[in-house]
PDB file of C-alpha atoms in Angstrom:
ATOM      1  CA  MET A 174     -42.105 -41.974 -16.680  1.00  0.00           C
ATOM      2  CA  SER A 175     -45.208 -44.165 -16.579  1.00  0.00           C
ATOM      3  CA  ARG A 176     -46.994 -41.228 -18.188  1.00  0.00           C
ATOM      4  CA  GLN A 177     -45.110 -42.169 -21.371  1.00  0.00           C
ATOM      5  CA  ASP A 178     -47.725 -44.898 -21.809  1.00  0.00           C
ATOM      6  CA  TYR A 179     -50.707 -42.643 -21.174  1.00  0.00           C
ATOM      7  CA  LEU A 180     -53.058 -42.148 -24.089  1.00  0.00           C
ATOM      8  CA  ILE A 181     -53.732 -38.719 -25.509  1.00  0.00           C
ATOM      9  CA  VAL A 182     -57.286 -38.634 -26.826  1.00  0.00           C
ATOM     10  CA  GLN A 183     -58.676 -35.632 -28.663  1.00  0.00           C
ATOM     11  CA  ALA A 184     -61.592 -34.761 -30.890  1.00  0.00           C
ATOM     12  CA  ASN A 185     -60.576 -34.768 -34.524  1.00  0.00           C
ATOM     13  CA  ASP A 186     -61.404 -31.063 -34.847  1.00  0.00           C
ATOM     14  CA  LEU A 187     -58.529 -30.311 -32.461  1.00  0.00           C
ATOM     15  CA  ALA A 188     -56.102 -32.041 -34.846  1.00  0.00           C
ATOM     16  CA  ARG A 189     -56.670 -29.140 -37.226  1.00  0.00           C
ATOM     17  CA  ALA A 190     -56.860 -26.317 -34.718  1.00  0.00           C
ATOM     18  CA  PHE A 191     -53.368 -25.354 -33.581  1.00  0.00           C
ATOM     19  CA  GLY A 192     -51.045 -24.937 -36.536  1.00  0.00           C
ATOM     20  CA  ASN A 193     -49.693 -21.777 -34.882  1.00  0.00           C
ATOM     21  CA  LEU A 194     -47.995 -23.685 -32.041  1.00  0.00           C
ATOM     22  CA  SER A 195     -44.313 -24.641 -32.010  1.00  0.00           C
ATOM     23  CA  SER A 196     -43.194 -28.259 -31.690  1.00  0.00           C
ATOM     24  CA  PHE A 197     -42.339 -27.749 -27.993  1.00  0.00           C
ATOM     25  CA  GLU A 198     -45.723 -26.127 -27.337  1.00  0.00           C
ATOM     26  CA  HIS A 199     -47.492 -29.023 -29.081  1.00  0.00           C
ATOM     27  CA  LYS A 200     -45.706 -31.483 -26.822  1.00  0.00           C
ATOM     28  CA  ILE A 201     -46.638 -29.553 -23.689  1.00  0.00           C
ATOM     29  CA  LEU A 202     -50.241 -29.467 -24.920  1.00  0.00           C
ATOM     30  CA  ASP A 203     -50.204 -33.224 -25.504  1.00  0.00           C
ATOM     31  CA  TYR A 204     -48.857 -33.678 -21.985  1.00  0.00           C
ATOM     32  CA  CYS A 205     -51.899 -31.750 -20.742  1.00  0.00           C
ATOM     33  CA  PHE A 206     -54.240 -33.921 -22.811  1.00  0.00           C
ATOM     34  CA  SER A 207     -52.684 -37.050 -21.302  1.00  0.00           C
ATOM     35  CA  PHE A 208     -54.345 -36.210 -17.962  1.00  0.00           C
ATOM     36  CA  VAL A 209     -57.808 -36.634 -19.446  1.00  0.00           C
ATOM     37  CA  THR A 210     -59.605 -39.920 -18.798  1.00  0.00           C
ATOM     38  CA  GLU A 211     -62.969 -41.260 -19.858  1.00  0.00           C
ATOM     39  CA  GLY A 212     -64.370 -40.171 -16.502  1.00  0.00           C
ATOM     40  CA  SER A 213     -63.108 -36.583 -16.713  1.00  0.00           C
ATOM     41  CA  LYS A 214     -65.683 -33.848 -16.169  1.00  0.00           C
ATOM     42  CA  THR A 215     -66.022 -30.363 -17.582  1.00  0.00           C
ATOM     43  CA  ASP A 216     -65.074 -28.626 -14.330  1.00  0.00           C
ATOM     44  CA  ASP A 217     -62.093 -30.882 -13.515  1.00  0.00           C
ATOM     45  CA  ALA A 218     -58.752 -29.219 -12.751  1.00  0.00           C
ATOM     46  CA  PHE A 219     -55.522 -31.138 -13.369  1.00  0.00           C
ATOM     47  CA  LYS A 220     -52.183 -30.819 -11.583  1.00  0.00           C
ATOM     48  CA  ALA A 221     -48.750 -31.352 -13.113  1.00  0.00           C
ATOM     49  CA  ASN A 222     -45.224 -30.575 -12.020  1.00  0.00           C
ATOM     50  CA  CYS A 223     -42.475 -28.906 -14.032  1.00  0.00           C
ATOM     51  CA  LEU A 224     -39.914 -31.493 -12.901  1.00  0.00           C
ATOM     52  CA  ASP A 225     -42.090 -34.327 -14.233  1.00  0.00           C
ATOM     53  CA  ILE A 226     -42.478 -32.485 -17.536  1.00  0.00           C
ATOM     54  CA  ILE A 227     -38.700 -31.972 -17.753  1.00  0.00           C
ATOM     55  CA  ARG A 228     -38.160 -35.700 -17.222  1.00  0.00           C
ATOM     56  CA  HIS A 229     -40.812 -36.594 -19.779  1.00  0.00           C
ATOM     57  CA  MET A 230     -39.252 -34.283 -22.369  1.00  0.00           C
ATOM     58  CA  GLY A 231     -35.771 -35.719 -21.708  1.00  0.00           C
ATOM     59  CA  LEU A 232     -34.431 -32.325 -20.644  1.00  0.00           C
ATOM     60  CA  VAL A 233     -31.803 -31.383 -18.092  1.00  0.00           C
ATOM     61  CA  LYS A 234     -33.096 -30.017 -14.795  1.00  0.00           C
ATOM     62  CA  SER A 235     -32.230 -26.323 -14.980  1.00  0.00           C
ATOM     63  CA  GLY A 236     -33.706 -22.877 -14.541  1.00  0.00           C
ATOM     64  CA  THR A 237     -33.599 -22.415 -18.309  1.00  0.00           C
ATOM     65  CA  ASN A 238     -35.816 -25.434 -18.938  1.00  0.00           C
ATOM     66  CA  TYR A 239     -38.218 -24.417 -16.171  1.00  0.00           C
ATOM     67  CA  GLU A 240     -38.479 -21.086 -17.950  1.00  0.00           C
ATOM     68  CA  ARG A 241     -39.083 -22.823 -21.314  1.00  0.00           C
ATOM     69  CA  ILE A 242     -41.991 -24.739 -19.812  1.00  0.00           C
ATOM     70  CA  ILE A 243     -43.495 -21.620 -18.248  1.00  0.00           C
ATOM     71  CA  LYS A 244     -43.207 -19.788 -21.572  1.00  0.00           C
ATOM     72  CA  ALA A 245     -44.810 -22.738 -23.364  1.00  0.00           C
ATOM     73  CA  PHE A 246     -47.795 -22.709 -20.996  1.00  0.00           C
ATOM     74  CA  ARG A 247     -48.104 -18.956 -21.464  1.00  0.00           C
ATOM     75  CA  ALA A 248     -48.120 -19.495 -25.229  1.00  0.00           C
ATOM     76  CA  LEU A 249     -50.810 -22.160 -24.870  1.00  0.00           C
ATOM     77  CA  ASN A 250     -52.913 -19.723 -22.890  1.00  0.00           C
ATOM     78  CA  GLU A 251     -52.491 -17.026 -25.538  1.00  0.00           C
ATOM     79  CA  LYS A 252     -52.463 -19.046 -28.786  1.00  0.00           C
ATOM     80  CA  THR A 253     -55.200 -21.663 -28.384  1.00  0.00           C
ATOM     81  CA  ALA A 254     -58.204 -19.651 -29.459  1.00  0.00           C
ATOM     82  CA  LEU A 255     -61.011 -21.791 -30.890  1.00  0.00           C
ATOM     83  CA  TYR A 256     -63.683 -20.795 -33.393  1.00  0.00           C
ATOM     84  CA  PHE A 257     -66.853 -22.826 -33.875  1.00  0.00           C
ATOM     85  CA  GLU A 258     -69.619 -22.371 -36.414  1.00  0.00           C
ATOM     86  CA  VAL A 259     -72.993 -22.027 -34.710  1.00  0.00           C
ATOM     87  CA  ASN A 260     -76.585 -21.807 -35.817  1.00  0.00           C
ATOM     88  CA  ARG A 261     -79.021 -19.962 -33.573  1.00  0.00           C
ATOM     89  CA  ASN A 262     -82.633 -20.075 -34.698  1.00  0.00           C
ATOM     90  CA  GLY A 263     -81.628 -20.406 -38.328  1.00  0.00           C
ATOM     91  CA  LYS A 264     -78.958 -17.710 -38.154  1.00  0.00           C
ATOM     92  CA  ARG A 265     -75.364 -18.748 -38.737  1.00  0.00           C
ATOM     93  CA  GLY A 266     -72.527 -17.320 -36.679  1.00  0.00           C
ATOM     94  CA  ILE A 267     -69.126 -17.867 -35.092  1.00  0.00           C
ATOM     95  CA  LEU A 268     -68.514 -18.745 -31.448  1.00  0.00           C
ATOM     96  CA  MET A 269     -65.093 -17.556 -30.252  1.00  0.00           C
ATOM     97  CA  THR A 270     -63.613 -19.241 -27.177  1.00  0.00           C
ATOM     98  CA  GLN A 271     -60.366 -20.582 -25.673  1.00  0.00           C
ATOM     99  CA  LEU A 272     -59.065 -24.087 -25.031  1.00  0.00           C
ATOM    100  CA  PHE A 273     -58.057 -23.402 -21.416  1.00  0.00           C
ATOM    101  CA  ASP A 274     -60.178 -21.944 -18.636  1.00  0.00           C
ATOM    102  CA  HIS A 275     -57.145 -21.283 -16.457  1.00  0.00           C
ATOM    103  CA  ILE A 276     -53.465 -22.151 -16.013  1.00  0.00           C
ATOM    104  CA  GLU A 277     -51.889 -21.550 -12.607  1.00  0.00           C
ATOM    105  CA  PHE A 278     -48.194 -21.698 -11.640  1.00  0.00           C
ATOM    106  CA  LEU A 279     -46.800 -21.966  -8.114  1.00  0.00           C
ATOM    107  CA  GLU A 280     -43.228 -21.261  -7.089  1.00  0.00           C
ATOM    108  CA  ASN A 281     -42.604 -24.940  -6.285  1.00  0.00           C
ATOM    109  CA  GLY A 282     -43.103 -25.823  -9.963  1.00  0.00           C
ATOM    110  CA  GLN A 283     -46.661 -27.115  -9.611  1.00  0.00           C
ATOM    111  CA  VAL A 284     -48.991 -26.336 -12.495  1.00  0.00           C
ATOM    112  CA  GLU A 285     -52.776 -26.496 -12.320  1.00  0.00           C
ATOM    113  CA  PHE A 286     -54.913 -26.183 -15.433  1.00  0.00           C
ATOM    114  CA  SER A 287     -58.462 -26.746 -16.606  1.00  0.00           C
ATOM    115  CA  PHE A 288     -60.146 -26.672 -19.996  1.00  0.00           C
ATOM    116  CA  SER A 289     -62.862 -24.181 -20.869  1.00  0.00           C
ATOM    117  CA  ARG A 290     -66.494 -25.234 -20.602  1.00  0.00           C
ATOM    118  CA  THR A 291     -67.029 -24.785 -24.345  1.00  0.00           C
ATOM    119  CA  ALA A 292     -63.899 -26.663 -25.411  1.00  0.00           C
ATOM    120  CA  ALA A 293     -64.154 -29.446 -22.826  1.00  0.00           C
ATOM    121  CA  PRO A 294     -66.567 -31.654 -24.816  1.00  0.00           C
ATOM    122  CA  TYR A 295     -64.031 -31.775 -27.648  1.00  0.00           C
ATOM    123  CA  VAL A 296     -61.361 -32.928 -25.205  1.00  0.00           C
ATOM    124  CA  PHE A 297     -63.387 -35.154 -22.895  1.00  0.00           C
ATOM    125  CA  ALA A 298     -66.411 -36.675 -24.588  1.00  0.00           C
ATOM    126  CA  LEU A 299     -65.208 -40.015 -25.993  1.00  0.00           C
ATOM    127  CA  ARG A 300     -67.990 -40.460 -28.528  1.00  0.00           C
ATOM    128  CA  LYS A 301     -66.707 -41.011 -32.066  1.00  0.00           C
ATOM    129  CA  ASN A 302     -64.121 -39.751 -34.534  1.00  0.00           C
ATOM    130  CA  TYR A 303     -61.365 -39.471 -31.948  1.00  0.00           C
ATOM    131  CA  TYR A 304     -57.707 -40.260 -32.305  1.00  0.00           C
ATOM    132  CA  SER A 305     -55.295 -41.414 -29.636  1.00  0.00           C
ATOM    133  CA  PHE A 306     -51.560 -41.799 -29.153  1.00  0.00           C
ATOM    134  CA  LYS A 307     -49.164 -42.704 -26.415  1.00  0.00           C
ATOM    135  CA  LEU A 308     -47.011 -39.832 -25.218  1.00  0.00           C
ATOM    136  CA  SER A 309     -43.951 -41.914 -26.017  1.00  0.00           C
ATOM    137  CA  GLN A 310     -45.019 -42.037 -29.689  1.00  0.00           C
ATOM    138  CA  LEU A 311     -45.222 -38.266 -29.866  1.00  0.00           C
ATOM    139  CA  ALA A 312     -42.015 -37.653 -27.921  1.00  0.00           C
ATOM    140  CA  VAL A 313     -39.801 -38.980 -30.750  1.00  0.00           C
ATOM    141  CA  ILE A 314     -41.301 -36.607 -33.326  1.00  0.00           C
ATOM    142  CA  LYS A 315     -39.212 -33.457 -33.756  1.00  0.00           C
ATOM    143  CA  SER A 316     -41.008 -31.218 -36.264  1.00  0.00           C
ATOM    144  CA  LYS A 317     -44.286 -29.478 -35.408  1.00  0.00           C
ATOM    145  CA  TYR A 318     -45.455 -30.240 -38.947  1.00  0.00           C
ATOM    146  CA  SER A 319     -44.819 -33.940 -38.382  1.00  0.00           C
ATOM    147  CA  LEU A 320     -46.807 -33.836 -35.132  1.00  0.00           C
ATOM    148  CA  ILE A 321     -49.703 -32.166 -36.942  1.00  0.00           C
ATOM    149  CA  LEU A 322     -49.554 -34.656 -39.819  1.00  0.00           C
ATOM    150  CA  LEU A 323     -49.463 -37.585 -37.384  1.00  0.00           C
ATOM    151  CA  LYS A 324     -52.626 -36.281 -35.725  1.00  0.00           C
ATOM    152  CA  LEU A 325     -54.329 -35.634 -39.078  1.00  0.00           C
ATOM    153  CA  TRP A 326     -53.464 -39.185 -40.103  1.00  0.00           C
ATOM    154  CA  GLU A 327     -55.110 -40.719 -37.061  1.00  0.00           C
ATOM    155  CA  ALA A 328     -58.048 -38.332 -37.284  1.00  0.00           C
ATOM    156  CA  ASN A 329     -58.774 -39.431 -40.859  1.00  0.00           C
ATOM    157  CA  ARG A 330     -57.990 -43.105 -40.464  1.00  0.00           C
ATOM    158  CA  GLN A 331     -60.941 -45.489 -40.547  1.00  0.00           C
ATOM    159  CA  GLY A 332     -60.272 -47.808 -37.626  1.00  0.00           C
ATOM    160  CA  LYS A 333     -56.805 -49.274 -38.130  1.00  0.00           C
ATOM    161  CA  ASN A 334     -56.977 -49.427 -41.923  1.00  0.00           C
ATOM    162  CA  LYS A 335     -53.727 -49.782 -43.837  1.00  0.00           C
ATOM    163  CA  TYR A 336     -54.520 -46.886 -46.194  1.00  0.00           C
ATOM    164  CA  THR A 337     -55.608 -43.379 -45.229  1.00  0.00           C
ATOM    165  CA  GLU A 338     -56.301 -40.432 -47.523  1.00  0.00           C
ATOM    166  CA  ILE A 339     -56.243 -36.795 -46.431  1.00  0.00           C
ATOM    167  CA  SER A 340     -57.572 -34.224 -48.898  1.00  0.00           C
ATOM    168  CA  GLY A 341     -57.913 -30.478 -48.598  1.00  0.00           C
ATOM    169  CA  SER A 342     -57.589 -27.190 -50.381  1.00  0.00           C
ATOM    170  CA  LEU A 343     -54.328 -25.254 -50.219  1.00  0.00           C
ATOM    171  CA  GLU A 344     -56.014 -22.876 -47.777  1.00  0.00           C
ATOM    172  CA  GLU A 345     -57.118 -25.753 -45.521  1.00  0.00           C
ATOM    173  CA  TRP A 346     -53.693 -27.393 -45.492  1.00  0.00           C
ATOM    174  CA  GLN A 347     -52.010 -24.087 -44.656  1.00  0.00           C
ATOM    175  CA  GLU A 348     -54.453 -23.409 -41.830  1.00  0.00           C
ATOM    176  CA  TRP A 349     -53.850 -26.890 -40.385  1.00  0.00           C
ATOM    177  CA  PHE A 350     -50.061 -26.483 -40.486  1.00  0.00           C
ATOM    178  CA  LEU A 351     -49.524 -22.741 -40.045  1.00  0.00           C
ATOM    179  CA  GLY A 352     -52.604 -21.480 -38.200  1.00  0.00           C
ATOM    180  CA  LYS A 353     -55.085 -18.836 -39.262  1.00  0.00           C
ATOM    181  CA  GLU A 354     -52.683 -15.915 -39.674  1.00  0.00           C
ATOM    182  CA  ARG A 355     -49.634 -17.178 -41.619  1.00  0.00           C
ATOM    183  CA  ARG A 356     -49.538 -18.098 -45.313  1.00  0.00           C
ATOM    184  CA  TRP A 357     -46.643 -19.239 -47.504  1.00  0.00           C
ATOM    185  CA  PRO A 358     -46.226 -19.522 -51.285  1.00  0.00           C
ATOM    186  CA  SER A 359     -47.354 -22.997 -52.337  1.00  0.00           C
ATOM    187  CA  GLY A 360     -43.826 -24.076 -53.327  1.00  0.00           C
ATOM    188  CA  ARG A 361     -42.355 -23.165 -49.959  1.00  0.00           C
ATOM    189  CA  PHE A 362     -45.273 -24.728 -48.099  1.00  0.00           C
ATOM    190  CA  LYS A 363     -44.883 -28.017 -49.937  1.00  0.00           C
ATOM    191  CA  ARG A 364     -41.095 -28.108 -49.417  1.00  0.00           C
ATOM    192  CA  ASP A 365     -40.756 -26.772 -45.871  1.00  0.00           C
ATOM    193  CA  ALA A 366     -43.932 -28.122 -44.259  1.00  0.00           C
ATOM    194  CA  LEU A 367     -45.553 -31.014 -46.135  1.00  0.00           C
ATOM    195  CA  GLU A 368     -42.477 -32.768 -47.473  1.00  0.00           C
ATOM    196  CA  LEU A 369     -40.573 -32.270 -44.226  1.00  0.00           C
ATOM    197  CA  ALA A 370     -43.454 -33.800 -42.254  1.00  0.00           C
ATOM    198  CA  ILE A 371     -43.854 -36.676 -44.694  1.00  0.00           C
ATOM    199  CA  LYS A 372     -40.153 -37.571 -44.486  1.00  0.00           C
ATOM    200  CA  GLU A 373     -40.213 -37.762 -40.680  1.00  0.00           C
ATOM    201  CA  ILE A 374     -43.492 -39.687 -40.555  1.00  0.00           C
ATOM    202  CA  GLU A 375     -42.186 -42.224 -43.073  1.00  0.00           C
ATOM    203  CA  THR A 376     -38.988 -42.694 -41.076  1.00  0.00           C
ATOM    204  CA  LYS A 377     -40.370 -42.816 -37.547  1.00  0.00           C
ATOM    205  CA  SER A 378     -43.861 -44.256 -38.048  1.00  0.00           C
ATOM    206  CA  ASN A 379     -43.015 -46.927 -40.616  1.00  0.00           C
ATOM    207  CA  ALA A 380     -45.260 -45.458 -43.290  1.00  0.00           C
ATOM    208  CA  GLU A 381     -45.137 -44.741 -46.998  1.00  0.00           C
ATOM    209  CA  CYS A 382     -46.719 -41.533 -48.293  1.00  0.00           C
ATOM    210  CA  THR A 383     -47.861 -40.435 -51.749  1.00  0.00           C
ATOM    211  CA  LEU A 384     -48.508 -36.704 -52.128  1.00  0.00           C
ATOM    212  CA  THR A 385     -50.512 -35.453 -55.115  1.00  0.00           C
ATOM    213  CA  THR A 386     -50.656 -31.749 -55.926  1.00  0.00           C
ATOM    214  CA  VAL A 387     -54.078 -30.622 -57.181  1.00  0.00           C
ATOM    215  CA  LYS A 388     -53.928 -27.823 -59.747  1.00  0.00           C
ATOM    216  CA  ASN A 389     -56.310 -25.545 -61.583  1.00  0.00           C
ATOM    217  CA  GLY A 390     -54.314 -24.720 -64.673  1.00  0.00           C
ATOM    218  CA  ARG A 391     -50.882 -23.790 -63.336  1.00  0.00           C
ATOM    219  CA  SER A 392     -52.130 -22.756 -59.893  1.00  0.00           C
ATOM    220  CA  VAL A 393     -51.912 -25.089 -56.910  1.00  0.00           C
ATOM    221  CA  VAL A 394     -55.351 -25.373 -55.296  1.00  0.00           C
ATOM    222  CA  GLY A 395     -54.886 -28.305 -52.911  1.00  0.00           C
ATOM    223  CA  TYR A 396     -53.209 -31.568 -51.980  1.00  0.00           C
ATOM    224  CA  GLN A 397     -54.192 -35.200 -51.617  1.00  0.00           C
ATOM    225  CA  LEU A 398     -52.038 -37.350 -49.356  1.00  0.00           C
ATOM    226  CA  GLN A 399     -52.282 -41.132 -49.186  1.00  0.00           C
ATOM    227  CA  ILE A 400     -50.558 -42.774 -46.234  1.00  0.00           C
ATOM    228  CA  ASN A 401     -49.763 -46.487 -46.319  1.00  0.00           C
ATOM    229  CA  ASP A 402     -49.238 -47.857 -42.816  1.00  0.00           C
ATOM    230  CA  LEU A 403     -46.555 -50.510 -43.326  1.00  0.00           C
ATOM    231  CA  LYS A 404     -47.212 -51.876 -39.829  1.00  0.00           C
ATOM    232  CA  VAL A 405     -50.676 -53.056 -40.889  1.00  0.00           C
ATOM    233  CA  VAL A 406     -51.213 -56.073 -43.087  1.00  0.00           C
ATOM    234  CA  ALA A 407     -53.700 -55.312 -45.866  1.00  0.00           C
ATOM    235  CA  LYS A 408     -56.960 -57.247 -45.598  1.00  0.00           C
ATOM    236  CA  ASN A 409     -56.470 -58.740 -49.037  1.00  0.00           C
ATOM    237  CA  GLY A 410     -52.809 -59.538 -48.396  1.00  0.00           C
TER     238      GLY A 410
END
């Protein structure tokens, strides 16, 4: 259980990349990220064990939960496509790649995985604009939308400032929370994704959130979210 205190460190771009994952899949992914250290290299392979993951997740040791973990890793392999804008000799384009290079399962429950060469710098290179959490912080969060909002919060926070603002168009918010393929009516998205996430973050992370809907006429075009971290004393207070 010492892994509960391991830090998960990711490039901020990854905070916005996987809105298509379920809450359980997000937590398995964060468990994978927890293996990364400052000295990790692009070609490193990491080894985990299903029993350790079951203990970390607070699950009962059973064939059903082993199967859940295997299915989650399979989903991570299939659903973590990454798209990067590139510029080659003045010509813009899109680079399509995957987060993982490989994921291997053995019958004894051992899992080996490595990150793709293209994605690795976003996972490994501890340069700037990174966010970090302890696994134990993420384990108490239930909703996938809350996990995504928590990561967006840290990705946009300046140092450990008391106030953080996250702004984006309706399209950007939906991509962050739902992925590239799914879209909801703005009313449903606000109620079932944003407001749900805000409620859990306020309760479990000791924060106070103010959500402003940005409109063009009667149409919703975006949202601005201010998060007040009640754990931090304001510099002027």
